[in-house]
Amino acid sequence: MTHRTTAQLGAAQVVAKDMHDFSDNDKNGSGPDPGAGHGPGSGAGPAGSPGSMSPLGAIMGGLLPGVSDPDDPSEVAKEMLTDYNDKFATALPAEFRDEVIDRTAAALISKNKPSAILLGPAGVGKTRVVEELARRIATGDPTVPPRLRDKTIYELNLSSLVAGTMYRGMMEQKIEALIAFAKEAKNGVILFIDEIHQLVPTDGHGSSAHEELAQSLKPALARGDLRVIGATTDQEGRRLASDPAFSRRFTRIGVSELNQDQTRQVLSRVLPSLLAHYKKAVSVDEAMLDHVITLADEHLVTLHRPDSALTLLDRSLAKLTIKRHKPDIAALMAPGDALPLTRAVIKETAESMHGSDAVPRGFDQQALTEALSRIEGQDPVCERAITLLRRDARGIFPRRRPMGWMFAGASGVGKTEIARQIAHSIMGTEPIILNMAEFSEPISITRLLGSPAGYAGSDSNKEMPFDPLDANPRQVIVLDEFEKAHRDVQRIFLSALQEGSVRMASGKTVDFSKALIIATTNAGRDNISKGGLSLGFTSSSPAATGAHTMSREQLTKALTTTHGGTGFEPELLGRFAWIVAFDVISREVYGRVLAATFVRLRGELERTNPFLAASLPDELTNEQIAEFIDNSYVPAQGARPAETTIRNWIEDVLDPVA
């Protein structure tokens, strides 16, 4: 602890004791000693001197060393404020915001309710609008209305309200000082409150200081004594509706996202300052700015222009600067040479901005082919999956929506296993598997999106199924037995497949654009059987091993008109780019599954207990496989019985029944 801090705390403790003693005397009716304060060291002095300072003011002075007179509202208020006129007087002018600035200025010079609130998505430039208005006032811009030319915009840091308020009454005094300073006409104050929704508590949770400030602002706002600019997002701004007496004092002004051409001009304006920041260790061709905007839109879908493009450009230059100073690169370049920014660096930066795990491994067709070769009996499906993934990896048509596949087939034909192998080979993660039978009721939608504000669990920190997408948007999401989900739950994924994102109950947007959504289903068995085609449910049909050849029209008809009304809505099926029926597991395929399962289980046993594994044969004989097929093959169950059958046989061999 510094000497200064120790002295401040010591002074605060002494004054606090004096306040306590004064309070006790006052309760006894004696009041302060009229003779006190006249002797040496009494602390008496002229008005305005430290000796005449109020007890609370003395404490404030001890905790706010920058305040020369703690009883002066201006001194106390300015400790909580940032002068935007001074800070942004020399800033670059903002572009494409003249209309919003004019509407804000019109609200501020209104006779009634001279306050405005800027609403728009995060990153569109709401704060930049206020900065530009302050710059224009500071530089005497002729577009500023005469009534605003002598005004000063101050940003209020909400956290400063509670900073240093360790004693009762200190926070109240700071709020009173702030209001008094802002109301004084000669000060010409316009308050700017970013994240103004924090002034309105939600669900009983919120800062008492912020709530008290809101209550203190209401009368002054109603009388027009204060001019305030607030800023918040559309979603968070809904909190203001819970306090109509506060929100109706503001004129609501929307701030929209810039288009690509406007963002391009913004990037060109800021590029020289960015290059100067990085000491010209890097260089940027103007054509690269177009790639910055395109890749920001493609990869940073939850952000908005111009902030998404500006952030991507800044991060790309930072990444390139670090690379420029690596010993191996620096040795190849002459001093003063700049490393040029490339599209590859921009793309790599965009992909990594979701987290270190978001960088894809890259498409390795040989590895994926080897992984899918373990799936027996579904070669056509595996080949088509590899083709679609290869084309997606090439980026012929960059996508802004997830890949959507629907696998139709009986249990045990390999639908989920294909998804798991794709996740391991391409994404490097385990798939997110949702058992949709658990989402059969309408209320279960809260398990995916969370509870709306005001409902039980709305403030819970429990992990949600889509949370892994925040760290790594490249996920395989398996909707197992999708037909069993309630229609309202199914429509959530219709939105994800159509828009590429889903809005949670909390207002957060989850990005699905880089995901692969695979829905599995065994719906439609009756209609397909009646039509003489097999969808992997029975081997009695002549087409039992050719279900994958069914046309999309046949599959759509079968999946929308199922027995018992469990079919899918045609609109939902239309969002899946690929719908395929899996072939039934025939006796021959089932035999190959049995043989492969034995080899795998024996290998596991050999690693854990080589002595027992030595008692087993290296592989099964044809006679043994035929016997297993006769005893365990059930077409409707696919390959699922194979694991149990082989495990039971191995246990019988190693531990025979007496």
XYZ file of C-alpha atoms in Angstrom, residues 99-549:
451
model
C -28.745 11.623 -41.451
C -28.395 9.911 -38.068
C -26.360 12.839 -36.703
C -28.971 15.330 -37.940
C -31.771 13.355 -36.275
C -29.772 13.203 -33.046
C -29.126 16.953 -33.150
C -32.808 17.605 -33.834
C -33.759 15.606 -30.756
C -31.234 17.490 -28.590
C -32.563 20.947 -29.538
C -36.214 19.989 -29.077
C -38.199 21.990 -26.549
C -39.701 18.866 -25.016
C -37.755 15.691 -24.261
C -34.391 16.900 -25.640
C -32.770 13.473 -25.340
C -32.058 10.677 -27.796
C -31.309 6.979 -27.654
C -29.355 5.287 -30.468
C -30.471 1.735 -31.217
C -28.762 -0.760 -33.495
C -26.776 -4.008 -33.597
C -23.380 -4.098 -31.937
C -20.634 -2.824 -34.215
C -22.656 -0.588 -36.544
C -21.156 2.619 -35.123
C -23.546 4.049 -32.524
C -20.730 5.424 -30.363
C -19.028 6.722 -33.507
C -22.098 8.879 -34.186
C -21.684 10.564 -30.800
C -17.947 11.001 -31.343
C -18.598 12.651 -34.698
C -21.171 15.031 -33.221
C -18.642 16.001 -30.527
C -15.971 16.566 -33.201
C -18.259 18.815 -35.173
C -19.138 20.871 -32.080
C -15.455 21.177 -31.103
C -14.360 22.295 -34.586
C -17.242 24.714 -35.113
C -18.705 22.758 -37.998
C -21.409 24.876 -39.690
C -23.781 21.878 -39.854
C -24.165 21.977 -36.061
C -27.368 23.813 -34.980
C -26.677 27.134 -33.161
C -28.258 25.838 -29.953
C -25.625 23.064 -29.761
C -22.515 25.037 -30.672
C -21.677 25.949 -27.062
C -22.381 22.468 -25.735
C -19.922 19.837 -24.541
C -20.597 16.127 -24.800
C -19.413 14.165 -21.759
C -19.412 10.388 -21.556
C -20.567 9.048 -18.207
C -18.735 5.935 -17.068
C -21.381 4.062 -15.095
C -18.808 2.124 -13.096
C -17.422 5.397 -11.744
C -20.653 5.952 -9.814
C -19.821 3.252 -7.300
C -16.043 3.626 -7.383
C -14.782 4.727 -3.971
C -18.237 4.834 -2.346
C -17.406 2.826 0.739
C -19.485 4.941 3.165
C -23.219 5.487 3.193
C -24.232 8.663 1.416
C -21.170 8.920 -0.802
C -22.850 7.419 -3.866
C -25.883 9.648 -3.382
C -23.633 12.712 -3.172
C -21.898 11.730 -6.431
C -25.243 11.325 -8.209
C -26.483 14.673 -6.867
C -23.247 16.358 -7.956
C -23.566 14.819 -11.430
C -27.179 15.970 -11.855
C -26.385 19.462 -10.525
C -23.437 19.842 -12.902
C -25.393 18.607 -15.921
C -28.430 20.800 -15.170
C -26.412 24.022 -14.875
C -27.109 25.893 -18.118
C -23.755 27.637 -18.214
C -21.958 24.273 -18.296
C -23.677 23.306 -21.580
C -23.593 19.607 -20.762
C -24.826 16.797 -22.997
C -24.472 13.463 -21.198
C -23.634 10.375 -23.237
C -24.457 7.056 -21.529
C -23.274 3.983 -23.419
C -25.061 0.709 -22.595
C -27.889 2.796 -21.151
C -30.007 -0.321 -20.634
C -27.915 -0.977 -17.508
C -29.897 1.764 -15.768
C -32.976 -0.448 -15.852
C -32.674 -3.585 -13.687
C -34.080 -6.863 -14.954
C -35.587 -9.677 -12.902
C -34.638 -7.879 -9.722
C -30.971 -7.997 -10.674
C -29.093 -4.763 -11.223
C -26.883 -2.178 -9.626
C -28.613 -0.058 -7.003
C -26.415 2.848 -8.080
C -27.583 2.564 -11.674
C -31.222 2.288 -10.622
C -30.882 5.292 -8.334
C -29.301 7.286 -11.151
C -32.227 6.434 -13.434
C -34.711 7.545 -10.794
C -32.765 10.787 -10.276
C -32.647 11.476 -14.010
C -36.388 11.112 -14.567
C -37.543 14.473 -13.122
C -34.780 16.416 -14.875
C -35.487 14.626 -18.160
C -39.213 15.317 -17.828
C -38.615 19.043 -17.321
C -36.106 19.215 -20.160
C -33.321 20.286 -17.789
C -31.011 17.561 -19.074
C -29.828 16.535 -22.511
C -28.849 12.884 -22.673
C -27.732 10.602 -25.505
C -28.024 6.905 -24.776
C -26.809 3.957 -26.834
C -27.715 0.274 -26.709
C -28.535 -2.666 -28.964
C -32.052 -3.437 -30.140
C -32.201 -6.571 -27.987
C -30.873 -4.998 -24.797
C -32.966 -1.915 -25.448
C -36.066 -3.970 -24.739
C -35.198 -3.751 -21.072
C -36.040 -0.060 -21.226
C -39.653 -0.942 -21.991
C -39.990 -2.271 -18.446
C -39.603 1.321 -17.212
C -41.927 3.414 -19.420
C -41.489 6.519 -17.260
C -37.780 6.476 -18.150
C -37.825 5.288 -21.762
C -40.534 7.691 -22.963
C -38.220 10.644 -22.264
C -36.050 9.651 -25.234
C -36.399 9.929 -28.990
C -35.499 6.547 -30.471
C -33.084 6.718 -33.411
C -32.074 3.639 -35.382
C -28.494 3.161 -36.579
C -28.288 0.701 -39.475
C -25.397 -1.386 -40.759
C -23.252 0.085 -43.533
C -23.350 -1.640 -46.899
C -20.262 -3.150 -48.526
C -19.431 -0.124 -50.673
C -19.640 2.218 -47.692
C -17.529 -0.137 -45.593
C -14.939 -0.214 -48.394
C -14.564 3.566 -48.225
C -14.285 3.460 -44.437
C -11.455 0.924 -44.692
C -9.631 3.102 -47.211
C -9.846 6.069 -44.841
C -8.472 4.226 -41.809
C -5.819 2.196 -43.651
C -3.049 4.851 -43.420
C -3.436 5.144 -39.655
C -3.335 1.340 -39.284
C -0.166 1.079 -41.347
C 1.423 3.855 -39.281
C 0.439 1.991 -36.104
C 2.314 -1.112 -37.281
C 5.391 0.972 -38.225
C 4.903 0.115 -41.904
C 6.195 -3.399 -41.291
C 3.336 -4.569 -43.510
C 1.791 -3.309 -46.728
C -1.758 -3.556 -48.065
C -2.868 -3.472 -51.662
C -6.222 -1.710 -52.054
C -7.667 -4.837 -53.673
C -7.172 -6.704 -50.394
C -9.800 -4.494 -48.748
C -12.499 -6.150 -50.854
C -11.356 -9.538 -49.565
C -11.481 -8.215 -46.004
C -15.142 -7.245 -46.386
C -16.125 -10.478 -48.160
C -14.391 -12.731 -45.645
C -15.724 -10.735 -42.687
C -19.267 -11.204 -43.999
C -18.620 -14.886 -44.628
C -16.949 -15.813 -41.358
C -17.964 -13.172 -38.780
C -21.693 -13.477 -39.289
C -22.591 -12.437 -35.734
C -20.749 -9.120 -36.145
C -21.802 -6.145 -38.225
C -20.260 -3.721 -40.686
C -18.174 -1.665 -40.419
C -16.844 -3.083 -37.127
C -16.508 -6.642 -38.476
C -14.351 -5.526 -41.415
C -12.329 -3.026 -39.368
C -11.591 -5.637 -36.708
C -10.639 -8.263 -39.279
C -8.286 -5.855 -41.053
C -6.647 -4.827 -37.779
C -6.201 -8.431 -36.603
C -4.838 -9.495 -39.987
C -2.219 -6.743 -39.896
C -1.316 -7.673 -36.314
C -0.901 -11.322 -37.332
C 1.229 -10.322 -40.326
C 3.384 -7.998 -38.208
C 4.221 -10.831 -35.819
C 5.068 -13.023 -38.795
C 7.259 -10.248 -40.281
C 9.475 -10.205 -37.190
C 9.922 -13.972 -36.969
C 13.653 -14.752 -37.369
C 13.166 -16.987 -40.396
C 11.110 -14.356 -42.232
C 13.183 -11.359 -41.108
C 16.354 -13.027 -42.383
C 14.910 -13.125 -45.910
C 13.893 -9.455 -45.988
C 15.909 -6.261 -46.131
C 15.501 -3.772 -43.285
C 12.505 -1.554 -43.941
C 10.830 -3.986 -46.326
C 7.142 -4.527 -45.677
C 5.427 -7.904 -45.762
C 2.357 -7.746 -48.042
C -1.074 -8.739 -46.795
C -2.559 -11.699 -48.706
C -6.013 -13.213 -48.942
C -4.712 -16.371 -47.273
C -3.669 -14.408 -44.176
C -7.037 -12.615 -44.055
C -8.930 -15.902 -44.357
C -6.803 -17.616 -41.721
C -7.348 -14.677 -39.366
C -11.111 -14.695 -39.955
C -11.312 -18.410 -39.246
C -9.298 -18.073 -36.041
C -11.318 -15.173 -34.632
C -13.840 -17.644 -33.192
C -11.093 -19.272 -31.122
C -7.997 -21.355 -31.675
C -10.030 -24.522 -32.301
C -11.971 -22.866 -35.116
C -9.183 -23.309 -37.674
C -10.149 -26.292 -39.861
C -7.786 -29.180 -40.293
C -8.177 -29.004 -44.043
C -9.835 -31.570 -46.280
C -7.937 -34.839 -46.435
C -9.887 -37.047 -48.818
C -7.688 -40.092 -48.235
C -8.128 -39.912 -44.452
C -11.895 -39.426 -44.758
C -12.199 -42.276 -47.255
C -10.298 -44.576 -44.914
C -12.484 -43.555 -41.972
C -15.745 -44.109 -43.863
C -14.533 -47.443 -45.233
C -15.308 -48.865 -41.788
C -19.017 -48.333 -42.508
C -20.300 -51.577 -44.059
C -23.029 -51.683 -46.690
C -23.352 -47.943 -47.395
C -20.668 -47.340 -50.032
C -22.818 -45.119 -52.308
C -23.780 -42.891 -49.377
C -20.171 -42.605 -48.195
C -18.937 -41.762 -51.693
C -21.522 -39.007 -52.082
C -20.682 -37.581 -48.641
C -16.990 -37.410 -49.572
C -17.829 -35.617 -52.827
C -20.007 -32.997 -51.090
C -17.394 -32.338 -48.407
C -14.614 -32.022 -50.984
C -16.597 -29.477 -52.969
C -17.401 -27.507 -49.838
C -13.723 -27.464 -48.865
C -12.812 -26.037 -52.265
C -15.128 -23.095 -51.601
C -16.484 -22.888 -55.148
C -19.559 -21.142 -53.767
C -18.814 -19.778 -50.255
C -21.758 -20.594 -48.043
C -23.417 -18.517 -45.361
C -25.709 -21.300 -44.225
C -24.908 -24.704 -42.731
C -24.770 -27.851 -44.807
C -27.992 -29.742 -44.158
C -28.273 -33.478 -44.710
C -31.043 -35.918 -43.792
C -30.246 -39.613 -43.367
C -33.318 -41.873 -43.549
C -33.024 -45.502 -42.607
C -33.617 -48.163 -39.992
C -31.784 -48.336 -36.700
C -28.256 -49.684 -36.924
C -27.517 -48.979 -40.603
C -24.687 -46.528 -39.885
C -26.311 -43.077 -39.961
C -24.806 -41.773 -36.719
C -21.501 -43.555 -37.259
C -20.975 -41.757 -40.579
C -21.581 -38.437 -38.820
C -19.103 -39.373 -36.098
C -16.374 -40.317 -38.580
C -16.878 -37.072 -40.519
C -16.597 -35.065 -37.306
C -13.366 -36.798 -36.338
C -11.758 -36.570 -39.780
C -12.831 -33.111 -40.952
C -13.695 -31.121 -37.838
C -11.373 -32.791 -35.349
C -14.092 -32.961 -32.689
C -16.817 -35.210 -31.380
C -20.179 -34.435 -32.998
C -22.904 -32.681 -31.016
C -25.530 -35.433 -30.796
C -29.049 -34.451 -29.703
C -31.558 -37.199 -28.925
C -34.629 -35.508 -30.361
C -36.954 -37.876 -28.509
C -36.129 -35.744 -25.471
C -37.594 -32.681 -27.246
C -41.095 -34.009 -27.894
C -42.888 -31.335 -25.831
C -43.222 -27.629 -26.745
C -41.628 -26.546 -23.442
C -38.460 -28.470 -24.342
C -37.536 -25.636 -26.675
C -36.085 -23.871 -23.620
C -33.457 -26.617 -23.373
C -32.103 -25.413 -26.714
C -32.650 -21.659 -26.557
C -32.813 -20.988 -22.812
C -35.671 -19.428 -20.836
C -37.062 -16.002 -21.761
C -36.324 -13.099 -19.433
C -38.466 -13.247 -16.313
C -38.940 -17.023 -16.394
C -37.271 -19.533 -14.124
C -33.757 -20.335 -15.337
C -33.365 -17.196 -17.469
C -30.287 -16.195 -15.468
C -28.832 -19.711 -15.331
C -25.229 -20.318 -16.399
C -25.950 -23.918 -17.320
C -24.221 -25.056 -20.507
C -26.522 -25.143 -23.526
C -26.239 -27.652 -26.413
C -25.073 -24.990 -28.882
C -22.416 -23.432 -26.623
C -19.544 -25.335 -28.364
C -20.329 -23.332 -31.505
C -19.087 -20.173 -29.782
C -15.555 -21.555 -29.507
C -15.600 -23.567 -32.717
C -18.346 -22.984 -35.311
C -17.093 -25.957 -37.372
C -19.187 -28.648 -35.747
C -21.159 -31.676 -36.855
C -24.608 -31.542 -35.240
C -26.581 -34.802 -35.268
C -30.360 -34.573 -34.733
C -31.016 -38.207 -33.886
C -34.570 -39.455 -34.547
C -35.543 -35.997 -35.743
C -39.136 -37.009 -36.435
C -39.745 -37.398 -32.682
C -39.070 -33.715 -31.939
C -42.008 -31.358 -31.494
C -42.836 -29.242 -34.533
C -41.799 -26.053 -32.702
C -38.396 -27.597 -32.004
C -38.046 -28.714 -35.631
C -38.738 -25.148 -36.774
C -35.723 -23.902 -34.815
C -33.529 -25.912 -37.172
C -35.541 -24.702 -40.149
C -34.394 -21.211 -39.130
C -30.810 -22.386 -38.641
C -30.740 -24.020 -42.084
C -32.349 -21.024 -43.767
C -30.683 -18.068 -42.024
C -27.427 -19.626 -40.837
C -27.975 -18.487 -37.260
C -30.358 -18.835 -34.320
C -31.207 -16.208 -31.721
C -31.145 -17.499 -28.160
C -33.657 -16.369 -25.522
C -30.907 -14.225 -23.988
C -30.582 -12.292 -27.251
C -27.263 -13.873 -28.228
C -26.989 -15.018 -31.840
C -25.443 -18.443 -32.455
C -23.619 -18.913 -35.769
C -24.443 -22.160 -37.623
C -22.995 -21.144 -40.984
C -19.883 -23.323 -40.698
C -21.690 -26.325 -39.205
C -22.868 -29.573 -40.781
C -26.370 -30.479 -39.558
C -27.303 -34.132 -40.049
C -30.850 -35.195 -39.166
C -31.510 -38.915 -38.882
C -34.962 -40.457 -39.136
C -36.778 -43.735 -39.568
C -40.045 -42.057 -40.554
C -41.879 -43.115 -43.710
C -41.508 -46.876 -43.486
C -45.127 -47.700 -44.281
C -45.479 -45.501 -47.349
C -42.186 -46.615 -48.814
C -42.988 -50.294 -48.270
C -46.365 -49.825 -50.009
C -44.603 -48.174 -52.915
C -42.459 -51.244 -53.440
C -39.270 -49.504 -52.314
C -37.156 -50.134 -49.261
C -35.916 -47.368 -46.991
C -33.725 -49.674 -44.968
C -36.519 -51.317 -42.976
C -37.046 -54.675 -44.594
C -35.227 -57.038 -46.883
C -38.378 -58.443 -48.472
C -38.498 -55.838 -51.252
C -36.603 -56.426 -54.525
C -35.117 -52.954 -54.100
C -33.924 -53.669 -50.593
C -30.309 -52.892 -51.400
C -31.007 -49.877 -53.615
C -32.765 -47.446 -51.295
C -30.035 -44.870 -51.895
C -31.206 -44.600 -55.526
